[in-house]
Tab-separated table of C-alpha atoms and ligand atoms in Angstrom:
chain	number	residue	atom	x	y	z
A	1	MET	CA	126.366	129.790	131.024
A	2	ALA	CA	126.128	126.082	132.298
A	3	SER	CA	122.059	126.145	131.534
A	4	PHE	CA	123.126	127.628	127.842
A	5	ARG	CA	124.822	124.617	127.190
A	6	PHE	CA	122.610	122.410	128.450
A	7	LEU	CA	119.960	123.700	125.848
A	8	LEU	CA	122.205	123.664	123.112
A	9	PHE	CA	122.938	119.926	123.981
A	10	PHE	CA	119.206	119.806	124.640
A	11	LEU	CA	118.465	120.905	121.095
A	12	PHE	CA	120.621	118.864	119.540
A	13	THR	CA	119.352	115.736	121.053
A	14	LEU	CA	115.875	116.683	120.676
A	15	SER	CA	116.810	117.055	116.316
A	16	PHE	CA	118.761	114.379	116.396
A	17	LEU	CA	115.902	112.348	118.196
A	18	ILE	CA	113.329	113.637	115.484
A	19	ILE	CA	115.933	112.767	112.678
A	20	ILE	CA	116.023	109.245	113.750
A	21	SER	CA	112.202	108.831	114.312
A	22	GLU	CA	111.678	110.370	111.175
A	23	SER	CA	114.120	108.348	109.223
A	24	GLN	CA	112.163	105.372	110.848
A	25	THR	CA	108.559	106.118	109.961
A	26	THR	CA	109.732	107.404	106.402
A	27	SER	CA	112.812	104.053	106.109
A	28	LYS	CA	112.498	102.540	102.775
A	29	PRO	CA	111.433	99.005	102.919
A	30	THR	CA	112.087	96.804	99.383
A	31	LYS	CA	109.061	94.679	99.836
A	32	LEU	CA	106.284	94.485	101.943
A	33	VAL	CA	103.301	92.008	102.330
A	34	LEU	CA	99.185	91.696	102.873
A	35	GLN	CA	97.809	88.765	103.941
A	36	VAL	CA	94.800	87.567	101.586
A	37	ALA	CA	91.737	85.172	102.646
A	38	LYS	CA	89.382	83.567	100.315
A	39	ASP	CA	85.381	84.226	101.082
A	40	ARG	CA	83.699	81.098	101.384
A	41	ALA	CA	80.324	82.361	100.190
A	42	THR	CA	81.411	84.520	97.510
A	43	ASN	CA	84.840	82.788	96.320
A	44	LEU	CA	86.560	86.392	96.788
A	45	HIS	CA	89.977	87.153	98.087
A	46	VAL	CA	89.836	89.968	101.095
A	47	ALA	CA	92.451	91.613	102.994
A	48	ASN	CA	92.874	93.398	105.942
A	49	ILE	CA	94.119	97.410	105.165
A	50	GLN	CA	94.916	99.591	107.678
A	51	LYS	CA	93.886	103.070	106.900
A	52	ARG	CA	93.375	106.220	108.766
A	53	THR	CA	94.648	107.875	111.942
A	54	PRO	CA	94.817	106.086	114.009
A	55	PRO	CA	94.731	103.148	112.031
A	56	LEU	CA	91.786	101.203	111.388
A	57	LYS	CA	91.685	97.954	109.755
A	58	VAL	CA	88.974	97.830	106.784
A	59	PRO	CA	88.404	94.920	104.648
A	60	PHE	CA	88.977	95.212	100.950
A	61	VAL	CA	88.083	93.079	98.006
A	62	ILE	CA	90.788	92.476	95.958
A	63	ASP	CA	90.338	93.478	92.271
A	64	LEU	CA	93.490	92.636	90.198
A	65	ASN	CA	92.120	95.134	87.464
A	66	GLY	CA	90.741	97.677	89.734
A	67	ARG	CA	92.393	101.211	89.025
A	68	PHE	CA	92.119	102.846	92.567
A	69	MET	CA	91.222	102.124	95.846
A	70	TRP	CA	87.644	102.786	97.052
A	71	VAL	CA	86.052	102.640	100.621
A	72	ASN	CA	83.031	103.218	102.059
A	73	CYS	CA	82.860	106.714	103.928
A	74	GLU	CA	79.566	106.599	105.085
A	75	ASN	CA	80.103	104.365	107.883
A	76	GLN	CA	81.743	106.258	110.494
A	77	TYR	CA	84.817	107.659	109.092
A	78	LEU	CA	87.056	108.879	111.877
A	79	SER	CA	90.696	109.990	110.917
A	80	SER	CA	92.519	113.234	111.413
A	81	THR	CA	94.470	112.970	108.720
A	82	TYR	CA	91.905	112.975	106.034
A	83	ASN	CA	92.259	114.845	103.109
A	84	ALA	CA	90.133	115.719	100.340
A	85	PRO	CA	92.091	117.790	97.402
A	86	LEU	CA	90.057	120.679	95.340
A	87	CYS	CA	89.086	119.694	91.733
A	88	HIS	CA	91.251	121.300	88.863
A	89	SER	CA	94.570	120.599	91.337
A	90	THR	CA	97.441	118.154	90.091
A	91	LEU	CA	96.607	115.457	92.698
A	92	CYS	CA	93.256	115.509	90.884
A	93	SER	CA	94.992	115.508	87.389
A	94	LYS	CA	97.168	112.818	88.752
A	95	ALA	CA	94.123	110.579	89.462
A	96	ASN	CA	92.729	111.826	86.174
A	97	SER	CA	89.781	113.237	87.546
A	98	HIS	CA	88.201	115.920	85.794
A	99	TYR	CA	84.733	116.272	87.275
A	100	CYS	CA	84.118	119.091	90.467
A	101	HIS	CA	82.429	117.054	92.957
A	102	LYS	CA	79.644	118.885	94.951
A	103	CYS	CA	77.960	117.357	98.306
A	104	PRO	CA	74.534	118.796	99.368
A	105	THR	CA	74.303	117.835	102.923
A	106	THR	CA	76.902	118.615	106.012
A	107	ALA	CA	80.828	118.289	105.134
A	108	ARG	CA	82.286	115.000	106.159
A	109	PRO	CA	84.702	112.520	104.855
A	110	GLY	CA	83.439	111.874	100.991
A	111	CYS	CA	80.884	114.930	100.981
A	112	HIS	CA	82.830	118.421	100.229
A	113	ASN	CA	82.381	120.968	97.787
A	114	ASN	CA	84.801	121.810	95.454
A	115	THR	CA	86.820	118.450	95.255
A	116	CYS	CA	87.180	116.229	92.647
A	117	GLY	CA	84.855	113.162	91.671
A	118	LEU	CA	86.252	109.421	90.830
A	119	MET	CA	83.576	106.814	89.890
A	120	ALA	CA	83.997	104.034	92.013
A	121	VAL	CA	82.821	100.225	90.006
A	122	ASN	CA	81.491	97.472	92.431
A	123	PRO	CA	83.707	94.862	90.124
A	124	VAL	CA	81.341	91.797	90.450
A	125	THR	CA	78.292	93.724	89.854
A	126	HIS	CA	79.997	96.637	87.481
A	127	GLU	CA	77.399	99.067	89.426
A	128	ALA	CA	79.402	102.259	89.439
A	129	ALA	CA	79.180	105.231	92.141
A	130	MET	CA	80.537	108.761	92.171
A	131	GLY	CA	82.993	109.168	95.132
A	132	GLU	CA	85.240	111.795	96.367
A	133	LEU	CA	88.992	111.612	95.474
A	134	ALA	CA	90.922	111.769	99.063
A	135	GLN	CA	94.068	110.924	101.028
A	136	ASP	CA	94.603	109.897	103.791
A	137	ALA	CA	97.174	107.176	105.867
A	138	LEU	CA	97.059	104.107	104.728
A	139	TRP	CA	99.766	101.089	106.745
A	140	LEU	CA	101.242	97.723	105.384
A	141	PRO	CA	103.382	95.302	107.069
A	142	SER	CA	107.139	95.665	105.441
A	143	SER	CA	109.364	92.238	104.930
A	144	THR	CA	113.122	92.759	104.578
A	145	GLN	CA	113.640	89.149	104.119
A	146	GLY	CA	110.504	88.267	102.100
A	147	SER	CA	109.850	85.068	104.625
A	148	SER	CA	107.764	87.006	107.459
A	149	PRO	CA	106.679	90.519	108.398
A	150	GLY	CA	108.706	93.230	109.733
A	151	PRO	CA	107.499	96.356	110.894
A	152	MET	CA	104.605	98.537	109.998
A	153	VAL	CA	105.363	100.886	107.463
A	154	ARG	CA	102.816	104.234	106.476
A	155	VAL	CA	102.236	105.824	103.183
A	156	PRO	CA	100.846	109.301	104.771
A	157	GLN	CA	98.902	110.540	101.911
A	158	PHE	CA	97.540	107.405	99.804
A	159	LEU	CA	95.140	108.754	97.198
A	160	PHE	CA	91.931	106.841	97.028
A	161	SER	CA	88.033	106.987	96.359
A	162	CYS	CA	85.618	107.663	99.322
A	163	ALA	CA	82.492	106.087	97.610
A	164	PRO	CA	78.959	105.798	98.734
A	165	SER	CA	78.199	102.523	101.001
A	166	HIS	CA	75.302	101.436	98.762
A	167	LEU	CA	77.897	100.316	96.090
A	168	LEU	CA	78.873	97.438	98.892
A	169	GLN	CA	75.029	96.309	98.940
A	170	ARG	CA	75.630	93.608	96.141
A	171	GLY	CA	78.278	90.700	95.265
A	172	LEU	CA	80.516	91.356	97.677
A	173	PRO	CA	81.138	89.713	101.233
A	174	ARG	CA	78.932	91.039	104.139
A	175	LYS	CA	81.632	92.946	106.081
A	176	THR	CA	83.877	94.145	103.153
A	177	GLN	CA	84.115	98.215	103.288
A	178	GLY	CA	86.161	98.486	99.836
A	179	VAL	CA	88.147	97.587	96.874
A	180	ALA	CA	91.566	97.030	96.947
A	181	ASP	CA	92.722	97.060	93.517
A	182	LEU	CA	95.725	95.879	91.811
A	183	GLY	CA	95.569	97.290	87.938
A	184	HIS	CA	98.117	99.537	86.067
A	185	ALA	CA	96.733	102.888	86.681
A	186	PRO	CA	98.649	106.653	88.100
A	187	ILE	CA	97.018	105.859	91.427
A	188	SER	CA	96.432	102.030	91.681
A	189	LEU	CA	97.847	100.261	95.115
A	190	PRO	CA	101.385	98.980	93.213
A	191	ILE	CA	102.185	102.263	91.482
A	192	GLN	CA	101.480	104.231	94.529
A	193	LEU	CA	103.411	101.752	96.699
A	194	SER	CA	106.337	101.701	94.616
A	195	SER	CA	106.421	105.213	93.699
A	196	HIS	CA	106.123	106.011	97.787
A	197	PHE	CA	108.903	103.889	98.447
A	198	GLY	CA	111.350	104.041	95.594
A	199	PHE	CA	111.082	100.186	94.549
A	200	GLN	CA	110.431	98.275	91.360
A	201	GLN	CA	106.737	98.559	89.848
A	202	LYS	CA	106.310	94.830	90.561
A	203	PHE	CA	104.022	92.682	93.100
A	204	ALA	CA	103.167	88.758	93.109
A	205	LEU	CA	99.436	87.197	93.991
A	206	CYS	CA	99.534	84.079	96.068
A	207	LEU	CA	95.797	83.274	96.520
A	208	THR	CA	95.205	80.090	98.985
A	209	SER	CA	92.324	77.596	98.292
A	210	THR	CA	91.521	77.167	101.988
A	211	ASN	CA	90.454	78.915	104.644
A	212	GLU	CA	93.694	79.746	105.642
A	213	ASN	CA	95.687	82.826	104.249
A	214	GLY	CA	97.503	83.634	101.333
A	215	VAL	CA	99.394	86.459	100.326
A	216	ILE	CA	100.212	89.775	98.202
A	217	PHE	CA	103.688	90.483	98.062
A	218	PHE	CA	104.566	94.249	96.584
A	219	GLY	CA	108.109	94.514	95.576
A	220	GLN	CA	111.091	92.723	94.189
A	221	GLY	CA	111.551	88.675	95.099
A	222	PRO	CA	112.637	86.690	96.979
A	223	TYR	CA	109.701	85.583	98.341
A	224	TYR	CA	109.640	82.511	101.031
A	225	MET	CA	106.908	80.117	101.965
A	226	LEU	CA	107.749	77.491	104.480
A	227	PRO	CA	110.000	75.726	104.579
A	228	GLY	CA	112.200	78.329	103.344
A	229	ILE	CA	110.975	77.554	99.914
A	230	ASP	CA	111.791	80.963	97.460
A	231	VAL	CA	108.614	80.582	95.032
A	232	SER	CA	109.971	83.666	93.172
A	233	ARG	CA	112.096	81.140	90.845
A	234	PRO	CA	112.683	79.539	89.109
A	235	VAL	CA	109.003	81.313	87.212
A	236	SER	CA	108.268	81.167	83.725
A	237	TYR	CA	107.590	84.424	81.803
A	238	THR	CA	104.909	85.561	79.150
A	239	PRO	CA	104.387	89.331	77.918
A	240	LEU	CA	102.043	91.295	79.946
A	241	THR	CA	99.938	93.502	78.292
A	242	ILE	CA	97.565	96.144	79.442
A	243	SER	CA	94.700	97.520	78.217
A	244	GLN	CA	93.205	100.876	78.077
A	245	GLN	CA	91.275	100.235	81.392
A	246	GLY	CA	94.852	99.328	82.939
A	247	GLU	CA	93.862	95.605	82.904
A	248	TYR	CA	95.827	92.462	82.553
A	249	HIS	CA	96.267	90.823	79.361
A	250	ILE	CA	98.410	87.633	77.981
A	251	ASN	CA	98.770	86.067	74.708
A	252	VAL	CA	97.561	82.325	74.683
A	253	ARG	CA	98.419	80.620	71.277
A	254	ALA	CA	96.147	77.200	71.628
A	255	ILE	CA	94.753	75.277	74.469
A	256	LYS	CA	95.918	71.577	75.014
A	257	ILE	CA	94.345	68.872	77.282
A	258	ASN	CA	97.074	66.089	77.929
A	259	ASN	CA	99.136	67.544	74.979
A	260	LYS	CA	95.725	67.438	72.281
A	261	LEU	CA	95.735	70.498	70.514
A	262	VAL	CA	92.034	71.459	71.731
A	263	PRO	CA	90.101	72.781	68.025
A	264	LEU	CA	89.458	76.660	68.253
A	265	ASN	CA	88.448	79.240	66.032
A	266	SER	CA	91.673	80.734	66.176
A	267	SER	CA	90.595	84.653	65.641
A	268	LEU	CA	89.040	84.544	68.635
A	269	ILE	CA	92.564	84.225	70.535
A	270	THR	CA	94.239	86.244	67.958
A	271	PRO	CA	95.644	89.456	69.847
A	272	THR	CA	93.835	92.785	68.957
A	273	LYS	CA	95.002	95.286	66.294
A	274	VAL	CA	96.992	97.234	69.024
A	275	GLY	CA	98.651	93.941	70.278
A	276	LEU	CA	96.330	93.751	73.330
A	277	GLY	CA	95.892	89.700	74.708
A	278	ARG	CA	92.758	87.931	74.301
A	279	VAL	CA	92.805	86.345	77.901
A	280	LYS	CA	92.222	88.517	80.983
A	281	LEU	CA	93.348	87.347	84.342
A	282	CYS	CA	90.853	88.282	86.932
A	283	THR	CA	90.779	87.862	90.764
A	284	THR	CA	86.810	88.520	90.860
A	285	THR	CA	85.339	85.407	88.893
A	286	PRO	CA	86.143	82.509	90.762
A	287	TYR	CA	86.055	80.113	87.249
A	288	THR	CA	87.851	81.089	83.961
A	289	VAL	CA	85.563	81.730	81.302
A	290	LEU	CA	85.296	81.480	77.646
A	291	GLU	CA	83.842	82.241	74.938
A	292	HIS	CA	80.988	79.828	74.159
A	293	SER	CA	82.865	77.883	71.294
A	294	ILE	CA	85.960	77.768	73.321
A	295	PHE	CA	83.734	76.375	76.463
A	296	ASN	CA	82.046	73.947	74.111
A	297	ALA	CA	85.325	72.622	72.714
A	298	LEU	CA	87.019	72.590	76.300
A	299	ASN	CA	84.888	70.594	77.405
A	300	LYS	CA	84.586	68.069	74.891
A	301	ALA	CA	88.102	67.447	74.574
A	302	PHE	CA	87.786	66.957	78.238
A	303	ALA	CA	85.299	64.417	78.789
A	304	ASP	CA	86.588	62.321	75.246
A	305	ASP	CA	90.208	62.236	76.348
A	306	GLN	CA	91.173	58.476	77.015
A	307	GLN	CA	92.632	59.397	81.023
A	308	LEU	CA	88.961	59.686	81.779
A	309	LYS	CA	88.003	56.106	80.528
A	310	GLY	CA	86.371	54.502	83.517
A	311	VAL	CA	85.271	57.561	85.040
A	312	PRO	CA	81.185	57.663	84.198
A	313	GLN	CA	80.682	61.005	82.969
A	314	VAL	CA	76.985	62.407	84.976
A	315	GLU	CA	74.508	65.095	84.839
A	316	ASN	CA	76.325	68.625	84.201
A	317	VAL	CA	76.071	70.373	87.528
A	318	GLN	CA	75.262	74.764	86.501
A	319	PRO	CA	77.482	76.348	85.184
A	320	PHE	CA	79.826	73.878	84.452
A	321	GLY	CA	79.695	71.499	81.348
A	322	ALA	CA	81.575	68.484	82.232
A	323	CYS	CA	81.162	66.614	85.419
A	324	PHE	CA	82.455	63.239	86.428
A	325	ASP	CA	81.224	60.655	89.073
A	326	SER	CA	84.395	61.425	91.821
A	327	ARG	CA	84.044	58.141	93.561
A	328	LYS	CA	85.849	56.539	90.087
A	329	LEU	CA	88.502	59.409	90.426
A	330	SER	CA	91.354	59.027	91.798
A	331	PHE	CA	93.287	61.321	93.929
A	332	THR	CA	96.804	62.388	94.935
A	333	LYS	CA	98.435	65.718	96.475
A	334	MET	CA	97.718	67.253	93.286
A	335	GLY	CA	94.106	66.844	93.619
A	336	PRO	CA	92.191	64.503	91.672
A	337	VAL	CA	94.164	62.609	88.765
A	338	VAL	CA	92.566	64.413	85.015
A	339	PRO	CA	94.110	65.485	81.801
A	340	ASN	CA	96.085	68.582	82.174
A	341	VAL	CA	94.936	71.576	80.758
A	342	ASP	CA	97.808	73.682	79.026
A	343	LEU	CA	97.732	77.175	78.093
A	344	VAL	CA	100.027	77.529	75.366
A	345	LEU	CA	101.381	80.818	75.590
A	346	GLN	CA	104.356	82.854	73.377
A	347	ASN	CA	107.379	80.929	72.900
A	348	ASN	CA	105.789	77.950	73.407
A	349	VAL	CA	105.872	78.635	76.778
A	350	VAL	CA	103.288	76.738	78.926
A	351	TRP	CA	100.834	77.136	82.175
A	352	ARG	CA	100.047	73.756	82.839
A	353	ILE	CA	96.628	73.585	85.121
A	354	HIS	CA	96.787	70.180	87.352
A	355	GLY	CA	93.380	68.601	88.549
A	356	THR	CA	93.926	71.154	91.780
A	357	ASN	CA	93.169	73.895	89.802
A	358	SER	CA	90.757	72.688	86.989
A	359	MET	CA	88.436	70.571	88.902
A	360	VAL	CA	85.756	71.405	90.999
A	361	GLN	CA	83.494	69.657	93.664
A	362	ALA	CA	80.046	70.742	92.714
A	363	ARG	CA	77.969	68.467	94.577
A	364	PRO	CA	78.753	65.336	96.629
A	365	GLY	CA	80.253	62.872	94.750
A	366	VAL	CA	80.222	64.878	91.470
A	367	MET	CA	83.258	67.006	90.596
A	368	CYS	CA	83.205	69.331	87.037
A	369	LEU	CA	85.731	70.986	85.142
A	370	GLY	CA	85.792	74.073	86.805
A	371	PHE	CA	85.263	76.376	83.829
A	372	VAL	CA	82.252	78.354	82.558
A	373	ASP	CA	80.655	79.664	80.016
A	374	GLY	CA	81.042	83.247	78.830
A	375	GLY	CA	78.533	83.297	76.154
A	376	VAL	CA	79.180	84.510	72.515
A	377	ARG	CA	81.152	87.612	71.314
A	378	PRO	CA	82.235	88.512	75.050
A	379	THR	CA	84.628	91.209	75.412
A	380	ASP	CA	87.587	88.481	76.114
A	381	SER	CA	87.862	85.262	74.923
A	382	VAL	CA	89.113	83.914	78.012
A	383	VAL	CA	89.109	85.646	81.744
A	384	ILE	CA	91.475	83.282	84.030
A	385	GLY	CA	89.394	83.078	87.405
A	386	THR	CA	90.809	82.279	90.912
A	387	LEU	CA	90.316	78.981	90.780
A	388	GLN	CA	92.883	78.632	88.101
A	389	MET	CA	95.121	80.746	89.839
A	390	GLU	CA	94.927	78.740	93.514
A	391	ASP	CA	98.503	77.669	94.766
A	392	ASN	CA	100.379	79.585	92.131
A	393	LEU	CA	102.640	82.652	92.288
A	394	LEU	CA	102.052	85.121	89.570
A	395	GLN	CA	104.436	87.843	89.548
A	396	PHE	CA	103.239	90.929	87.710
A	397	ASP	CA	106.369	92.806	86.741
A	398	LEU	CA	105.414	96.054	85.148
A	399	ALA	CA	108.564	97.587	84.762
A	400	SER	CA	109.384	94.834	82.314
A	401	SER	CA	106.344	93.902	81.047
A	402	ARG	CA	105.775	90.450	81.845
A	403	LEU	CA	103.832	87.887	83.821
A	404	GLY	CA	105.971	85.473	85.791
A	405	PHE	CA	104.132	82.338	86.888
A	406	SER	CA	105.291	79.607	88.954
A	407	SER	CA	102.615	76.670	88.111
A	408	SER	CA	101.049	74.750	90.797
A	409	LEU	CA	103.385	75.024	94.413
A	410	LEU	CA	102.040	72.004	95.578
A	411	TYR	CA	104.767	70.317	93.163
A	412	ARG	CA	107.541	72.201	95.346
A	413	ARG	CA	106.144	70.875	98.582
A	414	THR	CA	104.737	74.289	99.079
A	415	ARG	CA	101.497	76.287	98.951
A	416	CYS	CA	100.470	79.833	99.387
A	417	SER	CA	98.956	79.772	102.756
A	418	ASN	CA	102.828	78.983	103.776
A	419	PHE	CA	103.790	82.246	104.391
A	420	ASN	CA	105.202	82.519	107.935
A	421	PHE	CA	102.895	85.566	109.167
A	422	THR	CA	103.933	85.515	112.758
A	423	SER	CA	105.716	88.959	112.693
A	424	SER	CA	109.334	89.335	114.260
A	425	THR	CA	108.043	93.026	115.700
A	426	THR	CA	105.065	94.588	116.922
A	427	THR	CA	103.148	97.170	114.958
A	428	PRO	CA	103.964	100.931	116.461
B	1	NAG	C1	77.793	122.699	99.237
B	1	NAG	O1	77.207	123.835	98.843
B	1	NAG	C2	75.740	124.217	98.979
B	1	NAG	C3	75.343	125.428	98.259
B	1	NAG	O2	76.383	126.348	98.507
B	1	NAG	C4	75.311	123.966	100.234
B	1	NAG	O3	74.310	124.007	100.357
B	1	NAG	C5	75.996	122.906	100.912
B	1	NAG	O4	75.987	122.575	102.643
B	1	NAG	C6	77.423	123.000	100.817
B	1	NAG	N1	78.172	121.256	101.028
B	1	NAG	C7	78.818	120.857	101.994
B	1	NAG	C8	79.185	119.797	102.304
B	1	NAG	O5	79.375	122.031	102.306
B	2	NAG	C1	85.672	82.607	64.075
B	2	NAG	O1	85.291	83.826	64.955
B	2	NAG	C2	85.367	85.308	64.403
B	2	NAG	C3	85.230	86.190	65.280
B	2	NAG	O2	84.127	85.922	66.559
B	2	NAG	C4	84.284	84.588	63.983
B	2	NAG	O3	84.099	86.058	62.912
B	2	NAG	C5	83.946	83.715	62.497
B	2	NAG	O4	82.661	83.610	61.974
B	2	NAG	C6	84.461	82.585	63.411
B	2	NAG	N1	84.640	81.456	62.651
B	2	NAG	C7	84.187	80.479	62.509
B	2	NAG	C8	84.531	79.388	61.279
B	2	NAG	O5	83.368	79.876	63.221
B	3	NAG	C1	108.344	82.913	111.853
B	3	NAG	O1	108.819	83.765	111.590
B	3	NAG	C2	109.124	84.135	113.138
B	3	NAG	C3	109.699	85.980	113.221
B	3	NAG	O2	110.688	86.034	111.989
B	3	NAG	C4	110.111	83.207	113.786
B	3	NAG	O3	110.225	83.452	114.923
B	3	NAG	C5	109.776	81.901	113.686
B	3	NAG	O4	110.771	81.071	113.856
B	3	NAG	C6	109.132	81.537	112.021
B	3	NAG	N1	108.551	80.642	111.855
B	3	NAG	C7	109.012	79.590	111.432
B	3	NAG	C8	107.863	78.406	111.232
B	3	NAG	O5	110.096	79.363	111.012
């Protein structure tokens, strides 16, 4: 009898422990944080993300407009939790994959018969290759307060594409093993995270210009940077429109240099018939790319501005269109003192770009306006690149279809490298 009571007690305790451990692994964090670093050679931003079982840190390039995560599976992919859904299954339709994958060699992750194919694209070279839709565990640090990382949390069956390694050969930093996407698509990283953990479809980018780490937040603010500044507010908002490919666009009504309108062919920035803004945001372009006539008009207005009187213009350094003798520029904490570039958005909300986000040290003694020529009739008239985003908080509020932006955090005595990445707990 005693032993029976003991057994009952034992079973009770055991089930209790199982519930506790289960609730720990499936606990619902309200926010996640991801550390990102700038790769010097390519100017791309890279995050180490833990995947697989046992977890392994793998470097991924951040692609704001990617539709799903893809990773090289040809390089010793070892995981006890890898699974590839069969074609025509509901997971394949969720991923919008209607193609049955076949593989002539022996089975391994990325290579099975009758799984579904998902075309992975290198965001720099635009090369594409067929990958296998797969599921595996993904781990990210939670952050209860938004001020430092907390315990790691897991998405046990995260969907991604298992792609061939040749897709990584060009354009991407040497060690990267894949692309982490932030687009608005059914199995994109932000959408899978918010649906798994049940938080709002929101994420925020804070990219650094330096060798230090920046941060991506998933979930609702506040987001704190040292010394205790909530960078999630105040922010200005502008409507965010999503293209059919899941890419982020905004509507720019005018461009001003030092408060004066830059003469533009307005049909180039008028939203498309379906209301899509003509300005795309992109993390795989280091400098903002402008349609040819906008590029010329911007460089001319910038170089002609009163404020640059006395600063000699020098021969252009490719690919830039307005370069100056930097020894004649004066500098503050906000970078070189140059005319502000304002993107005038809907309702006259202004995204102001200061010297720190507009000028590039192109060679010793020469600084250039960091915008490049996109040629005639590009798909998007303006593609905002990372130089113009660095040390700004950009909050993508997918639920309310709006973009919140802080303008330079340097004005608020902080920067994107000021997130406290000292973890308060150890990893599991
Ligand atoms: C797929 O099927 C083909 C033909 O039946 C076979 O030769 C091949 O080994 C299979 N591949 C895998 C990964 O099982
Ligand atoms: C303005 O841009 C549109 C679209 O590219 C073009 O068709 C038109 O000719 C341009 N107008 C002028 C005055 O350059
Ligand atoms: C960073 O966060 C850790 C863990 O929460 C904390 O112990 C430490 O004091 C914080 N550092 C600063 C400079 O606030």
